[in-house]
Amino acid sequence: MYGVYLGDKFRKFNFSSFPNLVMLSLYNTGLQGSIPPEIGTLSKLTYLSLSMNNLTGIMSEIRFLKNLEFLDLQQNKLTGPLPSFLWHLTNLTFLSLNSNQINGSIPAEIGYLTNLRTLSLAWNQISGFIPVEIANCPSLYNLTLSHNYLTGTISFDMSNFYLFQYLDLSYNNLSGSIPRTINHLTMLETLSLDRNQISGSIPMEITACTSLRHLSLSHNFLTGNIPTLIKYLYFLNAIDLSQIPDGYFNWTPYTFIGNKDLCGDIQGFPSCFPNSPNSFPNNNKSIVHQIKIVVPLSFFLVFLLLGCIFLSRRGDKKTKSESSEPKNGDLFSIWNYDGKIAYEDIIEATKDFDISYCIGTGGYGSVYKAQLPSGKIVAVKKLHRLEAENPTFDKSFKNEVKMLVAIRHRNIVKLLGYCLHNRCMFLIYEYMERGSLFSVLSNDVEAMEFDWMKRMNAIKSIAHALCYMHHECVPAIVHRDITSNNILLNSKLEGFVSDFGMAKFLDPDSSNQTLVTGTYGYLAPELAYTMVVTEKCDVYSFGVVTLEILMGRHPGELMTYQHLKDVFLVAAISFACLHTKPKSRPTMKWVSQEFLSHKKPVTNPLHSVSLWQLRNQENYTIGESETQ
């Protein structure tokens, strides 16, 4: 047998009858006490999930499962230190023990798990240092150690972690400074170091992390200048720090609050005037170090600017000598549908991509608002020079062109033109007046305007676009990064799918196995252990975004199976109470008993219940309610 989910029937399951079982899921089944010893006989297991139970004691039975690749024991009541046998399960790629009561330290033997991709030990009582041997796990891309009692500095070598995407060390007692080797984490999307005792300045090297979407450095002891370039990092998909309203820093996750000695050109912090004590850290070594960085960087920027001016003038002279008529992009091979968008028009409309025209950032490029000579307003996403030299960004940029040229749908953002010259790379889209769905939901005023009818229409729009990509395109297209940041809204608050840099054509003759890409919190869970991309990955992300639209924020822990069952129970009872016929509504005695018994109004499994069944729950409750 390849795999099995037992639900609440595990007690009747004879493990010894299936010695070849490789996948076993017992999550949320009410398991208590120690791990069932019979599991230790399944020597061929590669996948084991025992999460969301009431397991206690030690995990000794797992030591026999030498072939394990995926081990999920989160949300139990496991106690004691991390068992030593874990570090001998060298095939592990996924290990989650978060939300238990584990204490002790993380041993140096963690370095034995060289295939590890995800390590989650959050919400425990782990103390001690983060071992430097963790650098021996080069495949690691998700490290979550938040909400523990870790101390010491962040001293492990980051130079090998080219795949690192998620690093959460928040809510610990870490000290020292932010390592300057953080510039090696060019794929990093989330960095959370808040609620520690980290000191020193924010290193300029952090600006090399051009994939950053979520950054939190709040409530530490950071000092000095917030690097100016941090405003243009890509974690700000829909937010321009220079335009953040008063009070923003009271609630935003992208924040530096709680570091009283920080300064910079960001609202909520004092300016770093030359004579201000906040201009630089008091440490003279820090001043000398910043000078060593700033002076060469200034010279580089000056020479770069002079070079651009020289090349621009040569291009202008050549253009004028060839023709007095305006070109439609011949110089930079710009392509467009109507032949009326020229390279020169874009440069003029944005004043050569001046920052004053920047309206936000995407996953891998700054976005500018440009009004063409015809009066038409467009959005221009530009890949900056340093990013263009990064093969990953260059590939994503060209992939987006490839995808959007091949597809046309009213709920997919239209590509109007592009320029892919190595000196200047940008894409031209139709302009979306209201920005991203995330920004609308995050703004109290705009969220009020985004009423239920508009929210339903936005959900339908996203569904239509994904249906087109999955079922009408040949081959099918999977977006792989459906998030609230990648759904744009026009002036009528209609939804449009955007940002196709990670999109992929599905090959019917291939397994479509690939590295996990996307945004944490929206990724389908099966990607962690199968690494296989299917349309169902987009379906999962769509479900998360739908809940986000309905709730006004990311659903978070609501996505766990138990919470979803509770929501279904409440929704079903609510529909019964809303019956148009008074006699068909249940009594409050019946409603109260339903909540006390946790009895499901529909006997079908949650995943098999249709929307029509949910809408017609009153048919189920009439009989029982009238007998009360």
XYZ file of C-alpha atoms in Angstrom:
628
model
C 0.000 0.000 0.000
C 1.385 3.381 -0.972
C -0.357 5.698 1.492
C -3.309 6.014 3.835
C -5.184 8.631 5.845
C -6.934 6.837 8.706
C -8.932 9.632 10.316
C -10.548 8.391 13.536
C -10.362 4.754 12.391
C -6.665 4.310 13.212
C -7.423 2.203 16.308
C -8.894 -0.507 14.091
C -6.013 -0.445 11.648
C -3.633 -3.392 11.631
C -0.253 -1.839 10.820
C 1.517 -5.177 10.538
C -0.644 -6.076 7.541
C 0.946 -3.308 5.478
C 4.738 -3.627 5.768
C 5.247 -1.742 2.486
C 3.318 1.365 3.545
C 5.277 4.517 2.646
C 2.834 7.325 3.557
C 0.780 7.547 6.767
C -1.305 10.476 8.009
C -2.831 10.416 11.512
C -3.197 14.159 11.987
C -6.107 15.471 14.077
C -7.304 11.981 15.079
C -7.373 12.358 18.870
C -4.183 10.365 19.499
C -3.130 10.500 23.156
C -0.176 9.282 25.150
C 2.948 8.067 23.398
C 3.300 7.422 19.681
C 1.684 4.011 18.833
C 4.537 1.445 18.930
C 3.141 -0.320 15.831
C 4.317 2.625 13.735
C 7.899 1.557 14.404
C 7.306 -1.594 12.312
C 6.629 0.414 9.140
C 10.268 0.553 8.118
C 9.515 1.757 4.575
C 7.641 4.895 5.640
C 8.839 8.070 3.917
C 5.951 10.330 5.010
C 4.492 10.508 8.529
C 2.104 13.128 9.895
C 0.936 12.912 13.524
C 0.188 16.609 13.955
C -2.708 18.206 15.852
C -3.119 15.436 18.453
C -2.412 15.122 22.177
C 0.756 13.054 21.989
C 3.057 13.195 25.007
C 6.263 11.578 26.171
C 9.174 10.541 23.970
C 9.240 9.728 20.264
C 11.311 6.552 20.476
C 9.304 4.545 17.931
C 10.369 6.907 15.155
C 14.022 5.886 15.454
C 13.306 2.767 13.382
C 11.987 4.741 10.395
C 15.311 5.239 8.601
C 13.659 6.100 5.268
C 11.602 9.022 6.581
C 11.695 12.132 4.406
C 8.706 14.007 5.870
C 7.995 14.132 9.615
C 5.261 16.390 11.014
C 4.640 16.289 14.794
C 3.474 19.859 15.282
C 0.693 20.894 17.676
C 1.020 18.073 20.203
C 2.175 18.023 23.829
C 5.596 16.458 23.347
C 8.058 17.258 26.131
C 11.736 16.849 26.887
C 14.775 17.692 24.737
C 15.095 16.951 21.044
C 15.829 13.200 20.811
C 19.277 12.302 19.488
C 17.965 9.724 17.019
C 16.378 12.485 14.935
C 19.793 13.489 13.614
C 20.354 10.001 12.207
C 17.272 10.202 9.981
C 19.470 11.653 7.258
C 16.834 11.402 4.514
C 14.639 14.011 6.184
C 13.677 16.966 3.999
C 10.844 18.244 6.228
C 10.848 18.317 10.039
C 8.215 20.181 12.047
C 7.929 20.013 15.840
C 6.478 23.455 16.423
C 3.809 24.125 19.062
C 4.919 21.487 21.562
C 6.680 21.747 24.945
C 10.178 20.749 23.842
C 13.082 22.130 25.875
C 16.850 21.850 25.857
C 19.030 23.088 23.007
C 19.461 22.421 19.296
C 22.463 20.079 19.094
C 25.347 20.390 16.645
C 24.203 17.097 15.103
C 21.565 19.065 13.196
C 24.297 19.371 10.578
C 23.873 15.676 9.736
C 20.537 16.438 8.033
C 22.123 17.633 4.797
C 18.921 17.057 2.795
C 16.746 19.157 5.098
C 14.626 21.813 3.371
C 12.192 22.832 6.112
C 12.959 22.969 9.845
C 10.236 24.325 12.123
C 10.734 24.315 15.909
C 8.671 27.408 16.770
C 6.521 27.812 19.893
C 8.547 25.580 22.195
C 10.885 26.155 25.149
C 14.177 25.621 23.331
C 17.170 27.497 24.743
C 20.872 27.887 24.004
C 22.610 28.999 20.815
C 21.694 28.422 17.189
C 24.422 25.919 16.246
C 26.800 27.003 13.497
C 26.555 23.456 12.125
C 23.165 24.355 10.681
C 25.181 25.765 7.773
C 25.825 22.140 6.761
C 22.223 21.959 5.511
C 22.628 23.753 2.142
C 19.169 22.733 0.868
C 17.428 24.543 3.722
C 14.976 27.184 2.536
C 12.602 27.429 5.533
C 13.970 27.896 9.057
C 11.429 28.768 11.759
C 12.715 29.007 15.343
C 10.462 31.764 16.672
C 8.858 31.929 20.139
C 11.599 30.108 22.043
C 14.352 31.116 24.480
C 17.320 31.116 22.119
C 20.314 33.251 23.084
C 23.653 34.235 21.597
C 24.348 35.723 18.187
C 23.268 34.783 14.675
C 26.668 33.371 13.812
C 25.999 30.572 11.326
C 27.484 31.003 7.847
C 24.837 32.149 5.352
C 27.003 31.926 2.247
C 25.771 28.411 1.352
C 22.055 29.172 1.640
C 21.278 30.168 -1.935
C 17.766 28.672 -1.688
C 16.792 30.311 1.612
C 13.287 31.816 1.341
C 11.927 32.015 4.898
C 13.842 32.868 8.085
C 11.913 33.517 11.306
C 13.942 33.939 14.507
C 11.501 36.327 16.191
C 10.488 36.294 19.862
C 13.759 34.982 21.290
C 16.661 36.516 23.256
C 19.162 36.734 20.409
C 21.831 39.421 20.632
C 24.678 40.761 18.528
C 24.216 42.347 15.122
C 22.515 41.377 11.867
C 25.155 39.373 9.943
C 26.525 41.130 6.892
C 26.630 37.762 5.120
C 22.882 38.164 4.760
C 23.644 39.503 1.279
C 24.023 35.846 0.168
C 20.301 35.221 0.748
C 19.196 36.607 -2.611
C 16.103 34.351 -2.686
C 14.958 35.334 0.819
C 11.302 36.436 0.880
C 10.578 36.668 4.627
C 12.933 37.840 7.377
C 11.580 38.147 10.939
C 14.015 39.145 13.679
C 11.583 41.152 15.813
C 11.350 40.929 19.608
C 15.006 40.078 20.273
C 17.973 42.035 21.658
C 19.745 42.620 18.355
C 21.900 45.732 18.290
C 24.110 47.689 15.895
C 23.086 49.199 12.586
C 20.974 47.725 9.805
C 23.631 46.619 7.314
C 23.500 47.976 3.790
C 24.050 44.381 2.670
C 20.387 43.705 3.391
C 19.554 45.578 0.185
C 21.076 42.668 -1.750
C 18.105 40.548 -0.640
C 16.065 41.725 -3.594
C 13.377 39.047 -3.191
C 12.336 40.293 0.257
C 8.594 40.780 0.620
C 8.167 40.659 4.392
C 10.642 42.254 6.785
C 10.275 42.734 10.521
C 13.062 44.131 12.683
C 10.880 45.709 15.368
C 11.512 45.838 19.124
C 15.259 45.374 19.183
C 18.140 47.723 19.996
C 19.054 48.737 16.447
C 20.726 52.103 15.954
C 21.737 54.465 13.199
C 20.368 55.092 9.736
C 17.676 52.962 8.106
C 19.363 52.321 4.748
C 17.737 54.516 2.117
C 17.618 51.684 -0.397
C 15.500 49.624 1.987
C 12.521 51.613 0.672
C 12.899 49.939 -2.685
C 13.189 46.362 -1.512
C 10.702 44.016 -3.044
C 8.874 43.120 0.133
C 6.947 46.357 -0.441
C 4.709 44.970 -3.165
C 2.011 47.556 -2.647
C 3.481 49.973 -0.125
C 5.749 52.957 -0.728
C 7.341 53.839 2.592
C 7.650 57.487 1.550
C 3.848 57.700 1.366
C 2.885 55.813 4.519
C 0.183 57.720 6.463
C 0.440 58.762 10.104
C -0.099 55.889 12.475
C 0.929 53.255 9.946
C 3.719 51.990 12.121
C 1.261 51.188 14.903
C 0.051 48.105 13.094
C 2.004 47.224 9.970
C 4.135 44.062 9.927
C 6.705 45.884 7.753
C 8.016 47.944 10.566
C 11.052 49.145 12.479
C 9.212 50.345 15.590
C 10.635 49.636 19.000
C 14.160 50.642 17.940
C 14.307 54.079 19.534
C 17.773 54.971 18.182
C 16.943 54.399 14.509
C 16.630 57.329 12.140
C 15.983 57.778 8.440
C 13.803 59.185 5.699
C 10.825 57.091 6.761
C 7.741 58.459 8.435
C 7.673 57.837 12.153
C 11.459 58.207 12.603
C 13.643 61.300 13.013
C 15.757 62.436 10.081
C 19.451 61.578 10.173
C 20.863 65.108 10.077
C 24.661 65.330 9.826
C 25.053 66.643 13.379
C 22.325 64.501 14.884
C 23.395 61.941 17.470
C 21.145 59.477 15.616
C 22.920 59.912 12.327
C 25.291 57.037 12.930
C 25.885 54.572 15.717
C 28.047 55.953 18.499
C 30.593 53.252 17.842
C 33.528 54.786 15.895
C 34.196 51.479 14.180
C 30.672 51.567 12.773
C 31.291 55.084 11.444
C 34.519 53.994 9.753
C 32.787 50.917 8.346
C 29.927 52.991 6.916
C 32.401 55.404 5.345
C 34.185 52.474 3.706
C 30.879 51.416 2.188
C 29.384 54.800 1.313
C 32.428 56.405 -0.347
C 33.115 53.627 -2.906
C 29.388 53.278 -3.506
C 29.108 57.005 -4.195
C 31.944 56.878 -6.717
C 30.323 53.876 -8.384
C 26.956 55.634 -8.650
C 28.597 58.775 -10.083
C 30.456 56.801 -12.764
C 27.306 54.811 -13.499
C 25.320 58.019 -13.929
C 27.963 59.547 -16.201
C 28.047 56.353 -18.250
C 24.259 56.362 -18.647
C 24.303 60.015 -19.728
C 27.061 59.321 -22.253
C 25.251 56.299 -23.710
C 21.955 58.160 -23.751
C 23.443 61.082 -25.691
C 25.064 58.714 -28.176
C 21.688 57.036 -28.641
C 19.973 60.411 -29.098
C 22.477 61.536 -31.717
C 22.171 58.267 -33.591
C 18.397 58.434 -33.502
C 18.309 62.037 -34.745
C 20.761 61.305 -37.538
C 18.734 58.362 -38.771
C 15.370 60.061 -38.761
C 13.601 63.113 -37.450
C 10.477 60.991 -36.911
C 9.977 59.341 -33.485
C 10.898 55.656 -33.421
C 8.539 52.989 -32.136
C 11.152 51.240 -30.079
C 13.575 49.974 -32.753
C 16.554 50.878 -30.593
C 15.499 48.562 -27.793
C 13.317 46.092 -29.668
C 10.237 47.234 -27.811
C 7.134 45.295 -28.755
C 3.536 46.419 -28.443
C 0.098 45.481 -29.667
C -0.939 48.736 -31.318
C 2.459 49.980 -32.485
C 2.024 53.292 -30.686
C 4.071 52.765 -27.521
C 7.639 53.841 -28.129
C 10.681 53.449 -25.927
C 11.236 57.206 -25.951
C 7.667 57.792 -24.812
C 8.183 55.655 -21.708
C 11.495 57.328 -20.854
C 9.921 60.773 -21.228
C 6.757 59.883 -19.306
C 8.747 58.608 -16.299
C 11.587 61.151 -16.576
C 13.978 58.235 -17.078
C 12.337 56.240 -14.263
C 12.581 58.938 -11.635
C 11.627 57.778 -8.146
C 8.811 60.351 -8.002
C 6.920 58.230 -10.571
C 7.364 54.987 -8.599
C 4.068 53.689 -7.225
C 5.281 50.450 -5.644
C 7.294 47.328 -6.203
C 6.574 43.853 -7.498
C 8.245 40.515 -6.884
C 11.267 41.530 -8.926
C 10.915 45.092 -10.207
C 9.784 48.619 -9.337
C 6.481 49.801 -10.802
C 6.065 53.277 -12.310
C 3.010 55.234 -13.391
C 3.407 56.756 -16.851
C 1.099 58.952 -18.941
C 1.785 58.566 -22.663
C 1.470 61.409 -25.201
C -1.929 60.014 -26.182
C -3.131 60.602 -22.627
C -3.293 56.878 -21.845
C -1.970 55.938 -18.414
C 0.037 52.719 -18.110
C 1.989 50.891 -15.441
C 5.629 50.125 -16.175
C 7.534 47.459 -14.231
C 11.270 47.917 -14.580
C 14.023 45.478 -13.702
C 16.964 47.467 -12.354
C 20.479 46.958 -13.653
C 21.803 44.986 -10.681
C 18.750 42.734 -10.697
C 19.008 42.208 -14.441
C 22.413 40.640 -13.867
C 20.826 38.077 -11.519
C 19.895 35.024 -13.657
C 16.873 34.263 -11.459
C 15.256 37.670 -11.957
C 16.155 37.765 -15.627
C 14.502 34.367 -16.122
C 11.365 35.405 -14.211
C 11.096 38.650 -16.146
C 11.285 36.892 -19.515
C 8.968 34.150 -18.264
C 6.293 36.749 -17.530
C 6.538 38.056 -21.095
C 6.320 34.517 -22.446
C 3.172 33.808 -20.434
C 1.304 37.052 -20.991
C 1.965 37.041 -24.730
C 0.378 33.587 -24.925
C -2.792 34.339 -22.958
C -5.610 36.900 -23.158
C -8.463 37.042 -20.665
C -10.489 39.942 -19.316
C -9.499 39.080 -15.724
C -5.778 38.772 -16.424
C -3.735 41.978 -16.489
C -2.960 42.918 -20.101
C 0.631 43.239 -21.261
C 0.799 46.212 -23.629
C 4.504 46.125 -24.419
C 7.949 45.152 -23.279
C 11.608 45.983 -23.687
C 14.146 43.220 -23.079
C 17.404 44.920 -24.029
C 20.263 44.163 -21.648
C 20.631 47.898 -20.937
C 17.003 48.423 -20.034
C 14.323 45.859 -19.210
C 10.725 46.810 -18.529
C 7.167 45.619 -19.067
C 4.149 47.811 -19.849
C 0.736 46.893 -18.421
C -2.716 48.381 -18.313
C -2.927 50.625 -15.267
C -4.904 49.409 -12.244
C -6.123 52.414 -10.268
C -6.742 50.722 -6.908
C -3.516 48.756 -6.679
C -3.308 45.339 -5.050
C -6.029 43.478 -3.204
C -3.737 43.379 -0.169
C -3.450 47.172 -0.031
C -7.234 47.624 -0.322
C -7.957 45.116 2.444
C -5.304 46.768 4.642
C -6.840 50.234 4.313
C -9.892 50.816 6.532
C -11.462 53.360 4.188
C -10.952 51.336 1.010
C -12.018 48.133 2.749
C -15.371 49.753 3.622
C -15.869 50.699 -0.031
C -14.968 47.139 -1.005
C -18.428 45.906 -0.011
C -19.735 42.345 -0.137
C -21.012 42.577 -3.703
C -17.640 43.824 -4.931
C -15.833 41.160 -2.918
C -17.971 38.433 -4.454
C -17.294 39.829 -7.936
C -13.546 39.884 -7.234
C -13.626 36.233 -6.132
C -15.554 35.283 -9.291
C -13.065 37.208 -11.457
C -10.099 35.340 -9.994
C -11.926 32.038 -10.442
C -12.686 32.792 -14.116
C -9.047 33.693 -14.802
C -7.710 30.508 -13.189
C -10.326 28.398 -14.963
C -9.138 29.852 -18.270
C -5.489 29.118 -17.457
C -6.111 25.568 -16.221
C -8.747 24.351 -18.670
C -8.713 26.506 -21.803
C -4.994 27.032 -22.365
C -3.021 24.308 -24.146
C -0.834 23.354 -22.437
C -2.386 24.328 -19.109
C -0.779 27.139 -17.141
C -0.233 27.129 -13.371
C 0.366 30.554 -11.820
C 2.170 29.245 -8.675
C 1.936 32.541 -6.765
C -1.727 33.457 -6.304
C -1.706 35.905 -3.365
C -3.533 39.076 -2.372
C -0.475 41.029 -3.521
C -0.747 39.560 -7.014
C -4.434 40.366 -7.490
C -4.886 43.911 -8.810
C -8.070 45.985 -8.713
C -9.212 48.606 -11.226
C -11.275 51.724 -10.497
C -14.433 49.577 -10.204
C -12.679 47.203 -7.763
C -12.762 44.382 -10.303
C -10.101 41.705 -9.803
C -7.254 40.890 -12.221
C -4.544 38.229 -11.851
C -1.017 39.627 -12.285
C 2.683 38.781 -11.787
C 3.357 35.702 -13.922
C 7.082 35.510 -13.198
C 6.700 32.094 -11.531
C 4.007 30.741 -13.871
C 4.631 27.409 -15.567
C 3.269 25.526 -18.564
C 2.299 21.996 -17.480
C 3.971 19.321 -19.551
C 1.614 16.314 -19.957
C 4.638 14.075 -20.607
C 6.525 15.143 -17.490
C 6.140 14.811 -13.723
C 6.357 18.636 -13.511
C 8.592 18.299 -10.474
C 10.354 21.521 -9.545
C 11.751 23.568 -6.689
C 9.116 24.989 -4.363
C 8.360 28.582 -5.305
C 5.636 30.914 -4.163
C 4.663 32.860 -1.075
C 4.635 31.375 2.404
C 1.087 31.137 3.722
C -0.382 30.508 0.274
C 1.581 27.395 -0.732
C -0.273 24.106 -1.048
C 1.011 21.744 1.699
C 1.707 18.850 -0.692
C 4.466 20.883 -2.377
C 6.659 20.390 0.684
C 6.975 16.655 0.106
C 6.044 15.971 -3.526
C 7.678 18.991 -5.223
C 5.178 18.352 -8.037
C 3.275 21.305 -9.506
C -0.352 20.772 -10.527
C -3.413 22.960 -11.052
C -4.486 22.015 -7.516
C -1.639 24.148 -6.146
C -3.391 27.225 -7.570
C -6.706 25.928 -6.226
C -5.295 25.881 -2.682
C -3.900 29.406 -3.044
C -7.260 30.558 -4.428
C -8.938 29.173 -1.318
C -6.585 31.150 0.929
C -7.174 34.373 -1.031
C -10.940 33.802 -0.952
C -10.904 33.499 2.842
C -8.675 36.581 2.985
C -11.252 38.555 0.977
C -14.106 37.384 3.212
C -12.238 37.970 6.485
C -10.326 41.082 5.478
C -7.014 39.512 6.468
C -4.979 36.350 5.904
C -6.847 33.415 7.496
C -3.751 32.092 9.291
C -4.555 29.267 11.703
C -8.113 29.048 10.370
C -6.752 26.892 7.533
C -6.118 23.966 9.864
C -8.552 21.091 9.372
C -10.157 21.330 12.816
C -10.865 25.046 12.475
C -12.385 24.512 9.037
C -14.734 21.896 10.466
C -15.800 24.364 13.163
C -16.431 27.057 10.575
C -18.485 24.622 8.527
C -20.549 23.724 11.599
C -21.266 27.397 12.354
C -22.075 28.178 8.721
C -24.445 25.227 8.419
C -26.317 26.156 11.611
C -26.454 29.786 10.495
C -28.091 28.856 7.186
C -30.685 26.824 9.072
C -31.459 29.810 11.316
C -31.921 32.020 8.243
C -34.734 29.915 6.771
C -37.482 32.132 5.334
C -40.186 30.010 6.996
C -40.283 30.671 10.769
C -41.452 27.158 11.586
C -38.519 25.671 9.730
C -35.954 27.472 11.849
C -34.417 25.468 14.694
C -34.948 26.307 18.351
C -32.087 27.818 20.324
C -32.134 24.708 22.508
C -31.293 22.648 19.438
C -28.623 25.159 18.364
C -27.049 25.095 21.818
C -27.016 21.287 21.862
C -25.365 21.203 18.424
C -22.500 23.344 19.685
C -22.147 21.310 22.863
C -22.069 17.987 21.052
C -19.961 19.229 18.092
C -22.303 17.195 15.945
C -21.788 17.841 12.251
C -25.085 18.839 10.531
C -23.878 17.105 7.361
C -22.558 13.565 7.673
C -20.406 13.747 4.538
C -16.670 14.434 4.947
C -15.882 18.142 4.796
C -14.004 17.948 1.485
C -16.940 16.227 -0.244
C -19.653 18.676 0.839
C -20.953 20.754 -2.044
C -21.915 24.409 -1.855
C -25.474 23.399 -2.683
C -25.582 21.089 0.343
C -24.292 23.887 2.547
C -26.903 26.300 1.226
C -29.678 23.822 1.949
C -28.808 22.921 5.521
C -32.308 23.907 6.627
C -33.596 20.674 5.046
C -31.529 18.767 7.546
C -32.531 20.768 10.588
C -36.289 21.064 10.010
C -37.098 17.588 11.252
C -35.027 17.829 14.396
C -35.943 21.428 15.212
C -39.667 20.808 14.998
C -39.421 17.966 17.488
C -37.856 20.181 20.130
